[in-house]
Amino acid sequence: MKQAPFKALFFALALLASSAIPAAAHQPVSLNAQSARIDTSPVLIEGSISFAVTANFTKSGERRYFRFALREGEALKLEYLILDRRPENALKNSQLPVVTITSPSGKKSNLKINERTKFYEPYGRQNYLFLSRANRAGESGIYTVEMRSRARASALVAVGSKEVRGEVMQISDLASSCPKKISDEMEISEKRANQLVGLSERAGEICSLLNGWGYRVVQRDGEDFAVTLDYRSNRANVKVKAEKIFEVTVG
């Protein structure tokens, strides 16, 4: 693989180090304690967009998760890297974090460590090592990435390649975030439904998929759509303006 395509990725890494994120830049994502559970881990709404996701482990046995969504026909592109510094570059492959990918259909696979290719990133003036790369046909739906430590170390997984700003959806009980899934939820409460207000249309769709809700857009930019009149207590009906959800009803 040529080095030129890495420019966007390492610009994101430089931003991670500087914490300066211009509007058009690709977003770095740092996994915190909330990411220790799958159901509260962040979701990258467009997995074809370039993200740099990092996890910092203090001991063996820790886990961090994140998720990302792909559309029909989009490729699955992932890269596993570490900083070329101690302790990471002194660890054996068997001591480095294990990165496991679960596809929307439930298939699991590891990013097998099969290289230690050096790369100097000029923006942040950091040396990195590529450990593994995957580029293959993807599945439509939501992928889960697990990063599991086997020693004190930091690891980075790069997702996607498109050079546009992406959206990260958080899971919480706060406004404009996706509520945590409730098992066997037969009826969506008004409070939970209204959390979709402020999310993008696509984020609302992904959040509904995560929760097992029905989801439909009934109005977009003032244009009403013909919809069935049946009532479903577990379906969110959203109105969208300028790609953002501004009103939600259940039914």
PDB file of C-alpha atoms in Angstrom:
ATOM      1  CA  MET A   1       0.000   0.000   0.000  1.00  0.00           C
ATOM      2  CA  LYS A   2       1.369   3.411  -0.936  1.00  0.00           C
ATOM      3  CA  GLN A   3       2.004   6.013   1.719  1.00  0.00           C
ATOM      4  CA  ALA A   4      -0.035   8.798   0.097  1.00  0.00           C
ATOM      5  CA  PRO A   5      -3.459   7.512   1.291  1.00  0.00           C
ATOM      6  CA  PHE A   6      -2.190   7.649   4.880  1.00  0.00           C
ATOM      7  CA  LYS A   7      -2.074  11.445   4.854  1.00  0.00           C
ATOM      8  CA  ALA A   8      -5.675  11.832   5.989  1.00  0.00           C
ATOM      9  CA  LEU A   9      -5.274   9.217   8.719  1.00  0.00           C
ATOM     10  CA  PHE A  10      -2.202  10.803  10.211  1.00  0.00           C
ATOM     11  CA  PHE A  11      -3.648  14.284  10.021  1.00  0.00           C
ATOM     12  CA  ALA A  12      -6.318  12.860  12.339  1.00  0.00           C
ATOM     13  CA  LEU A  13      -3.607  11.427  14.586  1.00  0.00           C
ATOM     14  CA  ALA A  14      -1.918  14.807  14.758  1.00  0.00           C
ATOM     15  CA  LEU A  15      -5.214  16.384  15.761  1.00  0.00           C
ATOM     16  CA  LEU A  16      -5.539  13.776  18.485  1.00  0.00           C
ATOM     17  CA  ALA A  17      -2.234  14.896  19.926  1.00  0.00           C
ATOM     18  CA  SER A  18      -3.023  18.602  19.639  1.00  0.00           C
ATOM     19  CA  SER A  19      -6.757  18.458  20.508  1.00  0.00           C
ATOM     20  CA  ALA A  20      -7.298  21.072  17.781  1.00  0.00           C
ATOM     21  CA  ILE A  21     -10.119  19.838  15.542  1.00  0.00           C
ATOM     22  CA  PRO A  22     -10.967  22.111  12.578  1.00  0.00           C
ATOM     23  CA  ALA A  23     -14.456  21.779  11.143  1.00  0.00           C
ATOM     24  CA  ALA A  24     -13.263  19.890   8.073  1.00  0.00           C
ATOM     25  CA  ALA A  25     -10.858  17.529   9.836  1.00  0.00           C
ATOM     26  CA  HIS A  26     -11.321  13.847  10.566  1.00  0.00           C
ATOM     27  CA  GLN A  27     -12.226  13.149  14.121  1.00  0.00           C
ATOM     28  CA  PRO A  28     -10.059  11.426  16.686  1.00  0.00           C
ATOM     29  CA  VAL A  29     -11.987   9.334  19.208  1.00  0.00           C
ATOM     30  CA  SER A  30     -10.543   8.405  22.602  1.00  0.00           C
ATOM     31  CA  LEU A  31     -12.212   5.474  24.340  1.00  0.00           C
ATOM     32  CA  ASN A  32     -12.972   6.105  28.017  1.00  0.00           C
ATOM     33  CA  ALA A  33     -14.392   4.016  30.849  1.00  0.00           C
ATOM     34  CA  GLN A  34     -17.878   4.183  29.322  1.00  0.00           C
ATOM     35  CA  SER A  35     -16.437   2.257  26.389  1.00  0.00           C
ATOM     36  CA  ALA A  36     -15.712  -0.735  28.629  1.00  0.00           C
ATOM     37  CA  ARG A  37     -19.221  -2.017  27.799  1.00  0.00           C
ATOM     38  CA  ILE A  38     -20.557  -2.664  24.324  1.00  0.00           C
ATOM     39  CA  ASP A  39     -23.988  -1.189  25.056  1.00  0.00           C
ATOM     40  CA  THR A  40     -22.556   2.167  26.188  1.00  0.00           C
ATOM     41  CA  SER A  41     -19.727   2.375  23.653  1.00  0.00           C
ATOM     42  CA  PRO A  42     -19.724   5.183  21.049  1.00  0.00           C
ATOM     43  CA  VAL A  43     -20.977   4.646  17.514  1.00  0.00           C
ATOM     44  CA  LEU A  44     -19.308   6.070  14.393  1.00  0.00           C
ATOM     45  CA  ILE A  45     -22.331   6.865  12.247  1.00  0.00           C
ATOM     46  CA  GLU A  46     -20.502   6.535   8.922  1.00  0.00           C
ATOM     47  CA  GLY A  47     -17.824   3.851   9.027  1.00  0.00           C
ATOM     48  CA  SER A  48     -16.558   4.850   5.594  1.00  0.00           C
ATOM     49  CA  ILE A  49     -15.330   8.188   7.022  1.00  0.00           C
ATOM     50  CA  SER A  50     -11.817   8.409   8.456  1.00  0.00           C
ATOM     51  CA  PHE A  51     -11.622   8.109  12.253  1.00  0.00           C
ATOM     52  CA  ALA A  52      -8.662   7.429  14.541  1.00  0.00           C
ATOM     53  CA  VAL A  53      -9.859   5.524  17.616  1.00  0.00           C
ATOM     54  CA  THR A  54      -7.451   5.093  20.554  1.00  0.00           C
ATOM     55  CA  ALA A  55      -7.535   3.036  23.732  1.00  0.00           C
ATOM     56  CA  ASN A  56      -5.094   3.425  26.633  1.00  0.00           C
ATOM     57  CA  PHE A  57      -4.706   0.350  28.822  1.00  0.00           C
ATOM     58  CA  THR A  58      -3.041   0.281  32.236  1.00  0.00           C
ATOM     59  CA  LYS A  59      -3.014  -3.483  32.758  1.00  0.00           C
ATOM     60  CA  SER A  60      -3.872  -6.815  31.190  1.00  0.00           C
ATOM     61  CA  GLY A  61      -7.498  -7.861  30.775  1.00  0.00           C
ATOM     62  CA  GLU A  62      -9.050  -4.449  30.146  1.00  0.00           C
ATOM     63  CA  ARG A  63     -11.524  -4.046  27.304  1.00  0.00           C
ATOM     64  CA  ARG A  64     -12.670  -1.104  25.220  1.00  0.00           C
ATOM     65  CA  TYR A  65     -15.361  -1.140  22.544  1.00  0.00           C
ATOM     66  CA  PHE A  66     -16.631   1.060  19.768  1.00  0.00           C
ATOM     67  CA  ARG A  67     -19.080   0.540  16.948  1.00  0.00           C
ATOM     68  CA  PHE A  68     -19.482   1.811  13.420  1.00  0.00           C
ATOM     69  CA  ALA A  69     -22.103   1.570  10.698  1.00  0.00           C
ATOM     70  CA  LEU A  70     -21.670   0.736   7.031  1.00  0.00           C
ATOM     71  CA  ARG A  71     -24.149   1.125   4.207  1.00  0.00           C
ATOM     72  CA  GLU A  72     -24.848  -1.430   1.512  1.00  0.00           C
ATOM     73  CA  GLY A  73     -21.883  -1.673  -0.872  1.00  0.00           C
ATOM     74  CA  GLU A  74     -19.374   0.136   1.361  1.00  0.00           C
ATOM     75  CA  ALA A  75     -15.969  -1.401   2.049  1.00  0.00           C
ATOM     76  CA  LEU A  76     -14.670  -2.414   5.464  1.00  0.00           C
ATOM     77  CA  LYS A  77     -11.361  -0.578   5.960  1.00  0.00           C
ATOM     78  CA  LEU A  78      -9.457  -0.947   9.224  1.00  0.00           C
ATOM     79  CA  GLU A  79      -5.848  -0.403  10.296  1.00  0.00           C
ATOM     80  CA  TYR A  80      -4.261  -1.339  13.628  1.00  0.00           C
ATOM     81  CA  LEU A  81      -1.327   0.785  14.826  1.00  0.00           C
ATOM     82  CA  ILE A  82       0.799   1.539  17.856  1.00  0.00           C
ATOM     83  CA  LEU A  83       3.213   4.350  18.610  1.00  0.00           C
ATOM     84  CA  ASP A  84       6.804   3.384  17.920  1.00  0.00           C
ATOM     85  CA  ARG A  85       7.897   3.927  21.522  1.00  0.00           C
ATOM     86  CA  ARG A  86       8.121   2.028  24.780  1.00  0.00           C
ATOM     87  CA  PRO A  87       6.380   0.130  26.166  1.00  0.00           C
ATOM     88  CA  GLU A  88       4.438  -0.690  22.986  1.00  0.00           C
ATOM     89  CA  ASN A  89       7.328  -1.270  20.558  1.00  0.00           C
ATOM     90  CA  ALA A  90       9.127  -3.479  23.105  1.00  0.00           C
ATOM     91  CA  LEU A  91       6.165  -5.827  23.514  1.00  0.00           C
ATOM     92  CA  LYS A  92       5.961  -9.157  21.728  1.00  0.00           C
ATOM     93  CA  ASN A  93       3.006  -9.693  19.427  1.00  0.00           C
ATOM     94  CA  SER A  94       1.510 -11.973  22.073  1.00  0.00           C
ATOM     95  CA  GLN A  95       1.561  -9.054  24.557  1.00  0.00           C
ATOM     96  CA  LEU A  96      -0.078  -6.436  22.351  1.00  0.00           C
ATOM     97  CA  PRO A  97      -3.833  -5.728  22.521  1.00  0.00           C
ATOM     98  CA  VAL A  98      -6.129  -8.077  20.614  1.00  0.00           C
ATOM     99  CA  VAL A  99      -8.512  -6.347  18.176  1.00  0.00           C
ATOM    100  CA  THR A 100     -11.654  -8.349  17.379  1.00  0.00           C
ATOM    101  CA  ILE A 101     -14.258  -7.336  14.803  1.00  0.00           C
ATOM    102  CA  THR A 102     -17.861  -8.557  14.946  1.00  0.00           C
ATOM    103  CA  SER A 103     -19.861  -8.014  11.766  1.00  0.00           C
ATOM    104  CA  PRO A 104     -23.586  -7.156  11.636  1.00  0.00           C
ATOM    105  CA  SER A 105     -24.290 -10.835  10.880  1.00  0.00           C
ATOM    106  CA  GLY A 106     -22.314 -11.948  13.941  1.00  0.00           C
ATOM    107  CA  LYS A 107     -19.108 -13.148  12.253  1.00  0.00           C
ATOM    108  CA  LYS A 108     -16.009 -12.587  14.413  1.00  0.00           C
ATOM    109  CA  SER A 109     -12.456 -12.048  13.193  1.00  0.00           C
ATOM    110  CA  ASN A 110      -9.232 -10.685  14.648  1.00  0.00           C
ATOM    111  CA  LEU A 111      -6.961  -8.122  13.090  1.00  0.00           C
ATOM    112  CA  LYS A 112      -3.998 -10.477  12.923  1.00  0.00           C
ATOM    113  CA  ILE A 113      -0.669  -8.811  13.652  1.00  0.00           C
ATOM    114  CA  ASN A 114       1.416  -9.558  10.575  1.00  0.00           C
ATOM    115  CA  GLU A 115       3.703  -6.555  10.185  1.00  0.00           C
ATOM    116  CA  ARG A 116       5.585  -3.825  12.014  1.00  0.00           C
ATOM    117  CA  THR A 117       5.898  -1.264   9.273  1.00  0.00           C
ATOM    118  CA  LYS A 118       7.409   2.029  10.396  1.00  0.00           C
ATOM    119  CA  PHE A 119       5.729   5.273   9.421  1.00  0.00           C
ATOM    120  CA  TYR A 120       6.702   8.812  10.379  1.00  0.00           C
ATOM    121  CA  GLU A 121       3.742  11.146  10.767  1.00  0.00           C
ATOM    122  CA  PRO A 122       5.013  14.688  10.132  1.00  0.00           C
ATOM    123  CA  TYR A 123       2.024  16.628  11.522  1.00  0.00           C
ATOM    124  CA  GLY A 124       2.411  15.400  15.089  1.00  0.00           C
ATOM    125  CA  ARG A 125       6.065  14.387  14.597  1.00  0.00           C
ATOM    126  CA  GLN A 126       5.386  10.887  15.795  1.00  0.00           C
ATOM    127  CA  ASN A 127       6.654   7.494  14.697  1.00  0.00           C
ATOM    128  CA  TYR A 128       4.078   4.712  14.351  1.00  0.00           C
ATOM    129  CA  LEU A 129       4.067   1.045  13.540  1.00  0.00           C
ATOM    130  CA  PHE A 130       1.399  -0.538  11.362  1.00  0.00           C
ATOM    131  CA  LEU A 131       0.537  -3.953  12.801  1.00  0.00           C
ATOM    132  CA  SER A 132      -2.411  -5.046  10.661  1.00  0.00           C
ATOM    133  CA  ARG A 133      -4.664  -3.816   7.856  1.00  0.00           C
ATOM    134  CA  ALA A 134      -7.986  -4.998   6.454  1.00  0.00           C
ATOM    135  CA  ASN A 135      -9.724  -3.837   3.292  1.00  0.00           C
ATOM    136  CA  ARG A 136     -12.593  -5.974   2.074  1.00  0.00           C
ATOM    137  CA  ALA A 137     -16.269  -5.906   1.163  1.00  0.00           C
ATOM    138  CA  GLY A 138     -18.376  -4.844   4.108  1.00  0.00           C
ATOM    139  CA  GLU A 139     -21.807  -5.778   5.385  1.00  0.00           C
ATOM    140  CA  SER A 140     -24.654  -3.328   5.766  1.00  0.00           C
ATOM    141  CA  GLY A 141     -25.318  -2.641   9.437  1.00  0.00           C
ATOM    142  CA  ILE A 142     -23.417  -2.079  12.662  1.00  0.00           C
ATOM    143  CA  TYR A 143     -19.961  -3.504  13.387  1.00  0.00           C
ATOM    144  CA  THR A 144     -18.492  -3.884  16.885  1.00  0.00           C
ATOM    145  CA  VAL A 145     -14.770  -3.535  17.577  1.00  0.00           C
ATOM    146  CA  GLU A 146     -13.320  -4.956  20.804  1.00  0.00           C
ATOM    147  CA  MET A 147      -9.824  -3.962  21.935  1.00  0.00           C
ATOM    148  CA  ARG A 148      -8.549  -6.250  24.723  1.00  0.00           C
ATOM    149  CA  SER A 149      -5.272  -5.612  26.528  1.00  0.00           C
ATOM    150  CA  ARG A 150      -2.641  -8.208  27.437  1.00  0.00           C
ATOM    151  CA  ALA A 151      -0.248  -5.724  29.044  1.00  0.00           C
ATOM    152  CA  ARG A 152       0.038  -1.990  29.714  1.00  0.00           C
ATOM    153  CA  ALA A 153      -0.140  -0.411  26.272  1.00  0.00           C
ATOM    154  CA  SER A 154      -1.973   2.002  23.989  1.00  0.00           C
ATOM    155  CA  ALA A 155      -3.440   1.009  20.658  1.00  0.00           C
ATOM    156  CA  LEU A 156      -5.122   2.744  17.749  1.00  0.00           C
ATOM    157  CA  VAL A 157      -7.619   1.479  15.192  1.00  0.00           C
ATOM    158  CA  ALA A 158      -8.176   3.602  12.098  1.00  0.00           C
ATOM    159  CA  VAL A 159     -11.563   3.248  10.399  1.00  0.00           C
ATOM    160  CA  GLY A 160     -12.631   4.318   6.910  1.00  0.00           C
ATOM    161  CA  SER A 161     -10.937   6.620   4.424  1.00  0.00           C
ATOM    162  CA  LYS A 162     -13.265   9.425   3.285  1.00  0.00           C
ATOM    163  CA  GLU A 163     -11.826  12.869   3.994  1.00  0.00           C
ATOM    164  CA  VAL A 164     -14.936  14.529   5.425  1.00  0.00           C
ATOM    165  CA  ARG A 165     -16.026  15.240   8.972  1.00  0.00           C
ATOM    166  CA  GLY A 166     -17.857  12.374  10.642  1.00  0.00           C
ATOM    167  CA  GLU A 167     -20.416  12.020  13.413  1.00  0.00           C
ATOM    168  CA  VAL A 168     -19.892  10.154  16.683  1.00  0.00           C
ATOM    169  CA  MET A 169     -23.059   9.146  18.522  1.00  0.00           C
ATOM    170  CA  GLN A 170     -22.868   8.775  22.298  1.00  0.00           C
ATOM    171  CA  ILE A 171     -25.041   6.446  24.364  1.00  0.00           C
ATOM    172  CA  SER A 172     -26.565   8.131  27.423  1.00  0.00           C
ATOM    173  CA  ASP A 173     -29.794   9.457  28.928  1.00  0.00           C
ATOM    174  CA  LEU A 174     -28.999  13.015  27.870  1.00  0.00           C
ATOM    175  CA  ALA A 175     -30.705  15.031  25.134  1.00  0.00           C
ATOM    176  CA  SER A 176     -29.391  14.568  21.585  1.00  0.00           C
ATOM    177  CA  SER A 177     -27.827  11.221  22.410  1.00  0.00           C
ATOM    178  CA  CYS A 178     -28.960   7.663  21.830  1.00  0.00           C
ATOM    179  CA  PRO A 179     -30.646   6.010  24.836  1.00  0.00           C
ATOM    180  CA  LYS A 180     -29.252   2.719  26.084  1.00  0.00           C
ATOM    181  CA  LYS A 181     -31.118  -0.335  24.857  1.00  0.00           C
ATOM    182  CA  ILE A 182     -33.841  -1.770  27.118  1.00  0.00           C
ATOM    183  CA  SER A 183     -34.471  -5.483  26.737  1.00  0.00           C
ATOM    184  CA  ASP A 184     -37.943  -6.391  25.458  1.00  0.00           C
ATOM    185  CA  GLU A 185     -38.972  -2.747  25.092  1.00  0.00           C
ATOM    186  CA  MET A 186     -42.569  -2.920  23.882  1.00  0.00           C
ATOM    187  CA  GLU A 187     -43.301   0.803  24.018  1.00  0.00           C
ATOM    188  CA  ILE A 188     -40.994   3.782  23.523  1.00  0.00           C
ATOM    189  CA  SER A 189     -41.453   6.423  26.189  1.00  0.00           C
ATOM    190  CA  GLU A 190     -41.809  10.032  25.117  1.00  0.00           C
ATOM    191  CA  LYS A 191     -38.623  10.906  26.994  1.00  0.00           C
ATOM    192  CA  ARG A 192     -36.555   8.253  25.213  1.00  0.00           C
ATOM    193  CA  ALA A 193     -38.011   9.114  21.824  1.00  0.00           C
ATOM    194  CA  ASN A 194     -37.279  12.819  22.271  1.00  0.00           C
ATOM    195  CA  GLN A 195     -33.610  12.097  22.796  1.00  0.00           C
ATOM    196  CA  LEU A 196     -33.400  11.724  19.024  1.00  0.00           C
ATOM    197  CA  VAL A 197     -34.079  15.447  18.604  1.00  0.00           C
ATOM    198  CA  GLY A 198     -30.849  17.096  17.511  1.00  0.00           C
ATOM    199  CA  LEU A 199     -29.355  13.953  15.991  1.00  0.00           C
ATOM    200  CA  SER A 200     -28.827  13.609  12.269  1.00  0.00           C
ATOM    201  CA  GLU A 201     -31.350  11.619  10.259  1.00  0.00           C
ATOM    202  CA  ARG A 202     -28.809   8.822   9.817  1.00  0.00           C
ATOM    203  CA  ALA A 203     -27.917   8.811  13.527  1.00  0.00           C
ATOM    204  CA  GLY A 204     -31.592   8.495  14.391  1.00  0.00           C
ATOM    205  CA  GLU A 205     -31.837   5.503  12.080  1.00  0.00           C
ATOM    206  CA  ILE A 206     -28.758   3.857  13.643  1.00  0.00           C
ATOM    207  CA  CYS A 207     -29.983   4.564  17.185  1.00  0.00           C
ATOM    208  CA  SER A 208     -33.346   3.013  16.360  1.00  0.00           C
ATOM    209  CA  LEU A 209     -31.610  -0.033  14.924  1.00  0.00           C
ATOM    210  CA  LEU A 210     -29.542  -0.434  18.099  1.00  0.00           C
ATOM    211  CA  ASN A 211     -32.678  -0.254  20.242  1.00  0.00           C
ATOM    212  CA  GLY A 212     -34.839  -2.466  18.061  1.00  0.00           C
ATOM    213  CA  TRP A 213     -37.245   0.386  17.268  1.00  0.00           C
ATOM    214  CA  GLY A 214     -39.139   0.952  14.086  1.00  0.00           C
ATOM    215  CA  TYR A 215     -38.028   4.173  12.388  1.00  0.00           C
ATOM    216  CA  ARG A 216     -39.452   6.299   9.632  1.00  0.00           C
ATOM    217  CA  VAL A 217     -39.090   9.837   8.356  1.00  0.00           C
ATOM    218  CA  VAL A 218     -42.529  11.421   8.033  1.00  0.00           C
ATOM    219  CA  GLN A 219     -41.370  14.887   6.996  1.00  0.00           C
ATOM    220  CA  ARG A 220     -38.171  16.274   5.499  1.00  0.00           C
ATOM    221  CA  ASP A 221     -37.511  19.984   4.962  1.00  0.00           C
ATOM    222  CA  GLY A 222     -41.243  20.787   5.068  1.00  0.00           C
ATOM    223  CA  GLU A 223     -42.322  17.986   2.718  1.00  0.00           C
ATOM    224  CA  ASP A 224     -44.729  15.506   4.289  1.00  0.00           C
ATOM    225  CA  PHE A 225     -44.536  11.882   3.201  1.00  0.00           C
ATOM    226  CA  ALA A 226     -47.408   9.462   2.757  1.00  0.00           C
ATOM    227  CA  VAL A 227     -47.258   6.907   5.589  1.00  0.00           C
ATOM    228  CA  THR A 228     -49.459   4.100   6.824  1.00  0.00           C
ATOM    229  CA  LEU A 229     -51.940   4.962   9.576  1.00  0.00           C
ATOM    230  CA  ASP A 230     -51.251   1.900  11.699  1.00  0.00           C
ATOM    231  CA  TYR A 231     -50.080   2.615  15.240  1.00  0.00           C
ATOM    232  CA  ARG A 232     -46.924   0.982  16.597  1.00  0.00           C
ATOM    233  CA  SER A 233     -45.842   1.755  20.138  1.00  0.00           C
ATOM    234  CA  ASN A 234     -42.228   0.862  19.367  1.00  0.00           C
ATOM    235  CA  ARG A 235     -41.803   3.044  16.268  1.00  0.00           C
ATOM    236  CA  ALA A 236     -40.255   6.500  16.111  1.00  0.00           C
ATOM    237  CA  ASN A 237     -41.667   8.908  13.525  1.00  0.00           C
ATOM    238  CA  VAL A 238     -39.248  11.760  12.899  1.00  0.00           C
ATOM    239  CA  LYS A 239     -39.363  15.121  11.185  1.00  0.00           C
ATOM    240  CA  VAL A 240     -36.124  16.361   9.688  1.00  0.00           C
ATOM    241  CA  LYS A 241     -34.875  19.797   8.707  1.00  0.00           C
ATOM    242  CA  ALA A 242     -31.424  20.433   7.236  1.00  0.00           C
ATOM    243  CA  GLU A 243     -30.545  16.775   7.949  1.00  0.00           C
ATOM    244  CA  LYS A 244     -31.308  17.143  11.693  1.00  0.00           C
ATOM    245  CA  ILE A 245     -34.234  15.643  13.611  1.00  0.00           C
ATOM    246  CA  PHE A 246     -36.358  18.388  15.161  1.00  0.00           C
ATOM    247  CA  GLU A 247     -39.503  16.492  16.194  1.00  0.00           C
ATOM    248  CA  VAL A 248     -40.301  12.895  17.156  1.00  0.00           C
ATOM    249  CA  THR A 249     -43.586  11.116  17.813  1.00  0.00           C
ATOM    250  CA  VAL A 250     -44.222   7.502  18.731  1.00  0.00           C
ATOM    251  CA  GLY A 251     -46.679   5.436  16.753  1.00  0.00           C
TER     252      GLY A 251
END
